[in-house]
Amino acid sequence: MYHFDCRYFVGEKPCKFKVVCQGCSHYAPVSERILIIKLAAIGDVLRTTPLLTGLKKKYPRSFITWLTDPGAAELLNNIPELDRLLRYNGAETLTRLLVERFDILICLDKEVRATGLAMLVNAQDKIGFGLNQFGTIFPFDTRSEYAFELGVNDELKFRLNRKTYPEILYEMVGLPYHKEEYVFQLAESSWQKAKEKAKQWKFAPTDLIVGLNTGAGSVFATKKWTISGFIKLAELIYKKYQPKVKLLLLGGPEEIGRNQEILKNSRVPLIDTGTDNSLTDFSGLINLCDIVITADSLAMHLAIALKKHVVALFGPTVAQEIEFYGRGEPVIARADCAPCYRQKCNQLISCMDRLEAKTVFRAVEKVVDKLNRKKTRKTKMRLSSSRL
């Protein structure tokens, strides 16, 4: 007799316990089978992970499958709350999911690949978005209508909405929201590499490590702050917090030119972390930081996931949907046309061009003050416990 309903049963090979099913003490029948479809973008995938905590709390015996794009899958590795991770690859994905049955399907992408697949999957309860006979996206039920309307109603999304993205997710699936954090496991190998770098750069325990992430992805290039802004900001930070401050220049392949120009023209010492790091190694570098200064980007979501203090720069996108968990200072570039969510700016001077370094620096000062107060409290607690 085989326990096909056991969470550990594989089928083509023995389970991790290497025992046959009959009489196995590890038998764990699955109660609810849940499928999450969230393919892209990578930062959006990461900021969806708070949902896992609530689902596992409500359905402790559930088996949760997450379907995502291969590029985002790295960020979902080794998460205890996630039972199975599937990488989207077209026909093979379709073959598997057309055969399986789920109790709950949650589709959170508003794109044809995801919504079309959601229509075909056999699930008793469908939440999120599907694809109708007209080839357009629609909400599966009333629970998903608010999230749907955010996509089609600029007034609601840009000005009226005050709910964060995780809060909206929790409402969609009917769970109480208690500011559940991102769920993310930093790879140990990447953290070891980052710590070796810290030794190489001679970081001291009392140093203030500030990461300057200069990119914002290629889809919304309008989110990027100016090169001159980063140069001036680095000077302001170094002038006030030297000699204990270390400034890390962060970025990916798209920031090669920007970072080279910043390094060339900076009048203060910057540490070049490279632009060819893997996604997990990049996460390790962010984990070295006390503060990360970044536009609305993957780096921002990684910093939030790693519980870092964040100074986040917003122009064409909205700040109110981001949950900072009390560790963030949003800096909003003011312009009559912002936010706009345009991929290309049609203005002579963009909103991000208007953002001044001294404005960002004031937000950095606030965050440093928070960090100092936190360190003071920890010191007092250690002293108090030592006297007991």
CSV table of C-alpha atoms in Angstrom, one decimal, residues 1-384:
chain,number,residue,atom,x,y,z
A,1,MET,CA,0.0,0.0,0.0
A,2,TYR,CA,1.4,3.4,-1.0
A,3,HIS,CA,0.5,6.7,0.6
A,4,PHE,CA,0.0,8.8,-2.5
A,5,ASP,CA,-1.4,11.6,-0.3
A,6,CYS,CA,1.7,11.9,1.9
A,7,ARG,CA,3.6,15.1,1.6
A,8,TYR,CA,6.9,13.2,1.4
A,9,PHE,CA,5.8,10.7,-1.3
A,10,VAL,CA,7.7,11.2,-4.5
A,11,GLY,CA,6.8,8.3,-6.8
A,12,GLU,CA,9.8,7.8,-9.1
A,13,LYS,CA,12.2,7.3,-6.2
A,14,PRO,CA,12.2,6.7,-2.4
A,15,CYS,CA,11.2,9.6,-0.2
A,16,LYS,CA,13.8,11.4,2.0
A,17,PHE,CA,13.2,8.9,4.8
A,18,LYS,CA,14.2,5.9,2.5
A,19,VAL,CA,11.4,3.7,3.9
A,20,VAL,CA,8.4,2.0,2.2
A,21,CYS,CA,5.0,3.5,2.9
A,22,GLN,CA,3.4,0.6,4.9
A,23,GLY,CA,3.8,1.2,8.6
A,24,CYS,CA,6.0,4.3,8.1
A,25,SER,CA,6.0,6.6,11.1
A,26,HIS,CA,6.6,9.6,9.0
A,27,TYR,CA,3.3,9.4,7.1
A,28,ALA,CA,1.9,12.9,6.9
A,29,PRO,CA,-1.4,13.1,4.8
A,30,VAL,CA,-1.9,16.4,3.1
A,31,SER,CA,-5.1,18.3,3.9
A,32,GLU,CA,-5.3,21.2,1.4
A,33,ARG,CA,-3.4,21.4,-1.8
A,34,ILE,CA,-2.6,25.0,-2.7
A,35,LEU,CA,-1.1,26.4,-5.9
A,36,ILE,CA,0.3,29.9,-6.1
A,37,ILE,CA,1.0,31.3,-9.6
A,38,LYS,CA,3.3,34.2,-9.4
A,39,LEU,CA,5.8,34.2,-12.3
A,40,ALA,CA,7.3,37.7,-12.4
A,41,ALA,CA,8.8,40.2,-11.8
A,42,ILE,CA,11.5,39.0,-9.4
A,43,GLY,CA,10.9,41.8,-6.9
A,44,ASP,CA,7.2,41.2,-7.0
A,45,VAL,CA,7.7,37.4,-6.4
A,46,LEU,CA,9.8,38.3,-3.3
A,47,ARG,CA,7.2,40.7,-1.9
A,48,THR,CA,4.5,38.0,-2.3
A,49,THR,CA,6.2,35.6,0.1
A,50,PRO,CA,4.6,37.0,3.3
A,51,LEU,CA,1.5,35.2,2.1
A,52,LEU,CA,3.2,31.8,2.8
A,53,THR,CA,3.2,32.5,6.6
A,54,GLY,CA,-0.5,33.2,6.7
A,55,LEU,CA,-1.4,30.2,4.5
A,56,LYS,CA,0.6,27.8,6.6
A,57,LYS,CA,-0.9,29.2,9.8
A,58,LYS,CA,-4.5,28.7,8.6
A,59,TYR,CA,-3.7,25.4,6.8
A,60,PRO,CA,-0.9,23.7,8.8
A,61,ARG,CA,-1.3,20.4,6.9
A,62,SER,CA,-1.4,22.0,3.5
A,63,PHE,CA,0.9,21.3,0.6
A,64,ILE,CA,1.9,24.5,-1.1
A,65,THR,CA,3.2,24.6,-4.7
A,66,TRP,CA,4.6,27.8,-6.2
A,67,LEU,CA,4.9,28.2,-9.9
A,68,THR,CA,7.4,30.9,-11.0
A,69,ASP,CA,9.8,31.9,-13.7
A,70,PRO,CA,13.3,30.3,-13.6
A,71,GLY,CA,14.9,33.7,-12.9
A,72,ALA,CA,12.9,34.2,-9.7
A,73,ALA,CA,13.1,30.6,-8.5
A,74,GLU,CA,16.5,31.2,-6.8
A,75,LEU,CA,14.8,33.5,-4.2
A,76,LEU,CA,12.3,30.8,-3.2
A,77,ASN,CA,14.8,28.0,-2.5
A,78,ASN,CA,15.0,26.4,0.9
A,79,ILE,CA,11.8,28.1,2.3
A,80,PRO,CA,10.3,25.8,4.9
A,81,GLU,CA,6.8,27.0,4.3
A,82,LEU,CA,7.0,26.1,0.6
A,83,ASP,CA,6.5,22.4,-0.1
A,84,ARG,CA,7.2,22.4,-3.9
A,85,LEU,CA,8.8,24.9,-6.3
A,86,LEU,CA,8.0,24.6,-10.0
A,87,ARG,CA,9.8,26.6,-12.7
A,88,TYR,CA,7.6,27.7,-15.6
A,89,ASN,CA,8.7,26.1,-18.9
A,90,GLY,CA,5.6,26.0,-21.1
A,91,ALA,CA,4.4,22.6,-22.2
A,92,GLU,CA,5.9,20.5,-19.4
A,93,THR,CA,4.3,22.9,-16.8
A,94,LEU,CA,0.9,22.6,-18.6
A,95,THR,CA,1.1,18.8,-18.8
A,96,ARG,CA,1.7,18.5,-15.0
A,97,LEU,CA,-0.8,21.0,-13.9
A,98,LEU,CA,-3.6,19.8,-16.1
A,99,VAL,CA,-3.4,16.4,-14.4
A,100,GLU,CA,-3.2,17.5,-10.8
A,101,ARG,CA,-6.0,18.8,-8.6
A,102,PHE,CA,-5.9,21.6,-6.1
A,103,ASP,CA,-8.2,22.8,-3.4
A,104,ILE,CA,-7.1,26.4,-3.7
A,105,LEU,CA,-5.5,28.2,-6.7
A,106,ILE,CA,-4.1,31.7,-6.1
A,107,CYS,CA,-3.1,33.5,-9.4
A,108,LEU,CA,-1.4,36.9,-8.6
A,109,ASP,CA,-0.1,37.8,-12.1
A,110,LYS,CA,-2.0,39.9,-14.5
A,111,GLU,CA,-0.5,38.4,-17.6
A,112,VAL,CA,-1.8,35.9,-20.2
A,113,ARG,CA,0.7,33.1,-19.4
A,114,ALA,CA,-0.4,33.0,-15.8
A,115,THR,CA,-4.1,33.8,-16.1
A,116,GLY,CA,-4.6,31.4,-19.1
A,117,LEU,CA,-3.0,28.6,-17.1
A,118,ALA,CA,-5.2,29.5,-14.1
A,119,MET,CA,-8.3,29.0,-16.2
A,120,LEU,CA,-7.2,25.4,-17.1
A,121,VAL,CA,-6.0,24.2,-13.7
A,122,ASN,CA,-8.5,22.0,-11.8
A,123,ALA,CA,-9.1,23.8,-8.5
A,124,GLN,CA,-12.1,24.0,-6.2
A,125,ASP,CA,-11.5,27.6,-5.1
A,126,LYS,CA,-9.8,30.1,-7.4
A,127,ILE,CA,-8.5,33.5,-6.1
A,128,GLY,CA,-6.9,36.2,-8.0
A,129,PHE,CA,-7.1,36.7,-11.8
A,130,GLY,CA,-8.1,34.7,-14.8
A,131,LEU,CA,-8.5,35.2,-18.6
A,132,ASN,CA,-12.0,35.5,-20.0
A,133,GLN,CA,-13.5,34.7,-23.4
A,134,PHE,CA,-12.5,38.2,-24.7
A,135,GLY,CA,-8.8,37.6,-24.0
A,136,THR,CA,-8.8,40.1,-21.1
A,137,ILE,CA,-7.9,39.7,-17.4
A,138,PHE,CA,-10.7,39.5,-14.9
A,139,PRO,CA,-11.0,38.9,-11.1
A,140,PHE,CA,-12.1,35.5,-10.1
A,141,ASP,CA,-14.3,36.7,-7.2
A,142,THR,CA,-15.2,39.7,-5.0
A,143,ARG,CA,-12.2,39.1,-2.8
A,144,SER,CA,-9.9,39.9,-5.8
A,145,GLU,CA,-11.8,42.9,-7.1
A,146,TYR,CA,-9.9,45.6,-5.1
A,147,ALA,CA,-6.5,44.2,-6.4
A,148,PHE,CA,-8.0,44.1,-9.9
A,149,GLU,CA,-9.2,47.7,-9.7
A,150,LEU,CA,-5.8,48.9,-8.7
A,151,GLY,CA,-4.6,47.9,-12.1
A,152,VAL,CA,-7.4,49.8,-14.1
A,153,ASN,CA,-8.1,52.8,-11.8
A,154,ASP,CA,-5.2,55.3,-11.7
A,155,GLU,CA,-7.0,57.5,-9.2
A,156,LEU,CA,-7.3,54.6,-6.8
A,157,LYS,CA,-3.7,53.3,-7.3
A,158,PHE,CA,-1.9,56.6,-7.4
A,159,ARG,CA,-3.8,58.7,-4.8
A,160,LEU,CA,-6.5,56.9,-2.8
A,161,ASN,CA,-5.0,53.5,-1.9
A,162,ARG,CA,-3.3,53.3,1.5
A,163,LYS,CA,-3.0,49.5,1.7
A,164,THR,CA,0.3,47.8,1.3
A,165,TYR,CA,0.8,44.9,-1.2
A,166,PRO,CA,1.0,42.2,1.5
A,167,GLU,CA,-2.1,43.6,3.1
A,168,ILE,CA,-4.0,43.4,-0.2
A,169,LEU,CA,-2.8,39.8,-0.7
A,170,TYR,CA,-4.1,38.8,2.8
A,171,GLU,CA,-7.5,40.4,2.1
A,172,MET,CA,-7.7,38.4,-1.2
A,173,VAL,CA,-7.2,35.1,0.5
A,174,GLY,CA,-9.4,36.0,3.5
A,175,LEU,CA,-6.6,36.0,6.1
A,176,PRO,CA,-6.0,38.6,9.0
A,177,TYR,CA,-2.9,40.6,8.3
A,178,HIS,CA,-0.4,41.2,11.1
A,179,LYS,CA,2.5,42.6,9.1
A,180,GLU,CA,3.9,39.2,8.3
A,181,GLU,CA,7.5,39.6,7.0
A,182,TYR,CA,9.0,38.5,3.7
A,183,VAL,CA,10.0,34.8,3.7
A,184,PHE,CA,13.5,34.4,2.4
A,185,GLN,CA,16.5,32.2,3.1
A,186,LEU,CA,19.9,33.6,2.2
A,187,ALA,CA,22.2,30.9,0.8
A,188,GLU,CA,24.9,30.1,3.3
A,189,SER,CA,27.6,29.9,0.5
A,190,SER,CA,26.6,33.5,-0.6
A,191,TRP,CA,26.8,34.8,3.0
A,192,GLN,CA,30.2,33.2,3.5
A,193,LYS,CA,31.4,35.0,0.3
A,194,ALA,CA,30.1,38.3,1.5
A,195,LYS,CA,31.8,37.9,4.9
A,196,GLU,CA,35.1,37.2,3.1
A,197,LYS,CA,34.6,40.4,1.2
A,198,ALA,CA,34.0,42.2,4.4
A,199,LYS,CA,37.3,41.0,5.8
A,200,GLN,CA,39.0,42.0,2.5
A,201,TRP,CA,37.5,45.5,2.8
A,202,LYS,CA,38.6,45.7,6.5
A,203,PHE,CA,35.1,46.3,7.9
A,204,ALA,CA,35.0,46.8,11.7
A,205,PRO,CA,32.1,46.0,13.9
A,206,THR,CA,31.5,49.7,14.7
A,207,ASP,CA,31.4,50.7,11.0
A,208,LEU,CA,28.3,52.1,9.4
A,209,ILE,CA,27.9,50.1,6.2
A,210,VAL,CA,25.8,51.9,3.5
A,211,GLY,CA,24.9,50.3,0.2
A,212,LEU,CA,24.2,52.6,-2.8
A,213,ASN,CA,22.2,50.6,-5.3
A,214,THR,CA,22.2,52.6,-8.5
A,215,GLY,CA,19.9,50.6,-10.8
A,216,ALA,CA,16.2,49.9,-11.1
A,217,GLY,CA,15.8,47.3,-13.8
A,218,SER,CA,15.2,47.7,-17.5
A,219,VAL,CA,11.4,47.6,-17.6
A,220,PHE,CA,11.0,50.8,-15.7
A,221,ALA,CA,14.2,52.7,-16.4
A,222,THR,CA,12.4,55.8,-15.3
A,223,LYS,CA,12.8,54.7,-11.7
A,224,LYS,CA,16.5,55.2,-11.7
A,225,TRP,CA,18.0,58.2,-9.9
A,226,THR,CA,20.7,60.3,-11.5
A,227,ILE,CA,24.4,59.5,-11.5
A,228,SER,CA,25.1,63.0,-10.2
A,229,GLY,CA,22.6,62.5,-7.4
A,230,PHE,CA,24.5,59.4,-6.1
A,231,ILE,CA,27.8,61.1,-6.3
A,232,LYS,CA,26.6,64.1,-4.3
A,233,LEU,CA,24.8,61.9,-1.8
A,234,ALA,CA,28.0,59.8,-1.2
A,235,GLU,CA,29.9,63.0,-0.5
A,236,LEU,CA,27.3,64.2,2.0
A,237,ILE,CA,27.2,60.8,3.8
A,238,TYR,CA,31.0,60.5,4.0
A,239,LYS,CA,31.5,64.1,5.2
A,240,LYS,CA,29.2,63.6,8.2
A,241,TYR,CA,29.9,60.0,9.1
A,242,GLN,CA,33.6,59.5,8.3
A,243,PRO,CA,35.8,57.7,9.3
A,244,LYS,CA,33.4,55.0,10.4
A,245,VAL,CA,31.3,54.9,7.3
A,246,LYS,CA,31.9,52.4,4.4
A,247,LEU,CA,30.0,53.1,1.1
A,248,LEU,CA,29.3,50.1,-1.1
A,249,LEU,CA,28.5,50.6,-4.7
A,250,LEU,CA,25.9,48.0,-5.7
A,251,GLY,CA,24.4,47.1,-9.1
A,252,GLY,CA,24.0,44.5,-11.8
A,253,PRO,CA,25.1,44.1,-15.4
A,254,GLU,CA,22.9,47.0,-16.5
A,255,GLU,CA,24.7,49.3,-14.1
A,256,ILE,CA,28.2,48.7,-15.5
A,257,GLY,CA,28.4,52.1,-17.2
A,258,ARG,CA,26.7,54.0,-14.4
A,259,ASN,CA,28.8,52.6,-11.6
A,260,GLN,CA,32.0,53.2,-13.6
A,261,GLU,CA,31.1,56.8,-14.0
A,262,ILE,CA,30.2,57.2,-10.3
A,263,LEU,CA,33.6,55.6,-9.3
A,264,LYS,CA,35.5,57.8,-11.7
A,265,ASN,CA,33.9,61.1,-10.6
A,266,SER,CA,33.5,60.5,-6.8
A,267,ARG,CA,35.6,62.5,-4.5
A,268,VAL,CA,35.1,60.1,-1.6
A,269,PRO,CA,36.1,56.5,-1.3
A,270,LEU,CA,33.6,54.0,-2.6
A,271,ILE,CA,33.9,50.2,-2.5
A,272,ASP,CA,33.1,48.6,-5.9
A,273,THR,CA,31.2,45.4,-5.2
A,274,GLY,CA,31.1,44.5,-8.9
A,275,THR,CA,28.2,44.2,-11.3
A,276,ASP,CA,28.5,40.5,-12.2
A,277,ASN,CA,27.4,38.9,-8.9
A,278,SER,CA,24.8,36.1,-9.0
A,279,LEU,CA,21.4,36.9,-7.5
A,280,THR,CA,22.2,35.0,-4.3
A,281,ASP,CA,25.7,36.6,-4.0
A,282,PHE,CA,24.1,40.0,-4.5
A,283,SER,CA,21.8,39.2,-1.7
A,284,GLY,CA,24.8,38.4,0.5
A,285,LEU,CA,26.3,41.8,-0.3
A,286,ILE,CA,23.1,43.5,0.7
A,287,ASN,CA,23.1,41.6,4.0
A,288,LEU,CA,26.4,43.3,4.9
A,289,CYS,CA,24.7,46.7,4.9
A,290,ASP,CA,23.2,48.6,7.7
A,291,ILE,CA,21.4,50.8,5.3
A,292,VAL,CA,20.5,50.3,1.6
A,293,ILE,CA,19.7,53.4,-0.5
A,294,THR,CA,17.9,52.4,-3.7
A,295,ALA,CA,15.1,53.1,-6.1
A,296,ASP,CA,12.0,51.0,-6.2
A,297,SER,CA,13.7,47.8,-7.3
A,298,LEU,CA,14.7,44.2,-6.6
A,299,ALA,CA,17.4,45.5,-4.3
A,300,MET,CA,14.8,47.3,-2.3
A,301,HIS,CA,12.8,44.1,-1.8
A,302,LEU,CA,15.9,42.1,-1.0
A,303,ALA,CA,16.9,44.7,1.7
A,304,ILE,CA,13.4,44.5,3.2
A,305,ALA,CA,13.5,40.7,3.1
A,306,LEU,CA,16.9,40.8,4.9
A,307,LYS,CA,15.5,43.2,7.5
A,308,LYS,CA,17.8,46.0,6.6
A,309,HIS,CA,17.0,49.7,7.0
A,310,VAL,CA,16.0,51.2,3.6
A,311,VAL,CA,16.0,54.6,2.1
A,312,ALA,CA,13.8,54.1,-1.0
A,313,LEU,CA,13.5,56.6,-3.8
A,314,PHE,CA,10.1,56.8,-5.6
A,315,GLY,CA,9.1,58.8,-8.7
A,316,PRO,CA,7.1,57.1,-11.4
A,317,THR,CA,5.8,54.4,-9.0
A,318,VAL,CA,3.9,54.6,-5.7
A,319,ALA,CA,5.4,54.2,-2.2
A,320,GLN,CA,2.2,53.4,-0.3
A,321,GLU,CA,2.1,49.8,-1.5
A,322,ILE,CA,5.5,49.0,0.0
A,323,GLU,CA,5.6,47.4,3.5
A,324,PHE,CA,8.8,48.6,5.2
A,325,TYR,CA,7.9,47.0,8.6
A,326,GLY,CA,9.1,50.2,10.4
A,327,ARG,CA,12.6,50.0,8.8
A,328,GLY,CA,12.1,52.3,5.8
A,329,GLU,CA,12.2,55.9,4.8
A,330,PRO,CA,10.5,56.5,1.4
A,331,VAL,CA,11.7,59.6,-0.4
A,332,ILE,CA,9.2,60.7,-3.0
A,333,ALA,CA,10.2,62.8,-6.1
A,334,ARG,CA,7.5,65.4,-6.5
A,335,ALA,CA,6.1,66.3,-9.9
A,336,ASP,CA,2.6,67.1,-11.2
A,337,CYS,CA,2.8,64.1,-13.6
A,338,ALA,CA,4.0,61.6,-11.0
A,339,PRO,CA,3.3,58.8,-10.4
A,340,CYS,CA,2.8,57.7,-13.9
A,341,TYR,CA,4.1,54.1,-14.3
A,342,ARG,CA,5.5,55.1,-17.7
A,343,GLN,CA,8.5,53.1,-19.1
A,344,LYS,CA,9.7,56.2,-20.8
A,345,CYS,CA,9.4,59.8,-19.5
A,346,ASN,CA,7.9,62.3,-21.9
A,347,GLN,CA,8.9,65.3,-19.7
A,348,LEU,CA,11.8,67.6,-20.3
A,349,ILE,CA,12.9,67.0,-16.7
A,350,SER,CA,11.8,63.8,-15.1
A,351,CYS,CA,10.6,63.5,-11.5
A,352,MET,CA,13.7,61.5,-10.6
A,353,ASP,CA,15.9,64.2,-12.1
A,354,ARG,CA,14.2,66.7,-9.7
A,355,LEU,CA,15.2,64.7,-6.7
A,356,GLU,CA,18.0,66.4,-4.8
A,357,ALA,CA,20.8,64.7,-2.9
A,358,LYS,CA,20.2,66.8,0.2
A,359,THR,CA,16.6,65.5,0.4
A,360,VAL,CA,17.7,61.9,0.3
A,361,PHE,CA,20.5,62.7,2.8
A,362,ARG,CA,17.9,64.0,5.3
A,363,ALA,CA,16.2,60.6,5.1
A,364,VAL,CA,19.6,58.9,5.6
A,365,GLU,CA,20.1,60.9,8.8
A,366,LYS,CA,16.7,59.8,10.1
A,367,VAL,CA,17.6,56.1,9.5
A,368,VAL,CA,21.1,56.5,11.2
A,369,ASP,CA,19.4,58.1,14.2
A,370,LYS,CA,17.1,55.1,14.4
A,371,LEU,CA,20.0,52.7,14.2
A,372,ASN,CA,21.9,54.6,16.9
A,373,ARG,CA,18.8,54.5,19.2
A,374,LYS,CA,18.5,50.8,18.6
A,375,LYS,CA,22.1,50.2,19.5
A,376,THR,CA,21.8,52.2,22.6
A,377,ARG,CA,18.8,50.2,23.7
A,378,LYS,CA,20.7,46.9,23.1
A,379,THR,CA,23.6,48.2,25.1
A,380,LYS,CA,21.4,49.1,28.0
A,381,MET,CA,19.7,45.7,27.9
A,382,ARG,CA,23.1,43.9,28.0
A,383,LEU,CA,24.2,46.0,30.9
A,384,SER,CA,21.0,45.4,32.8
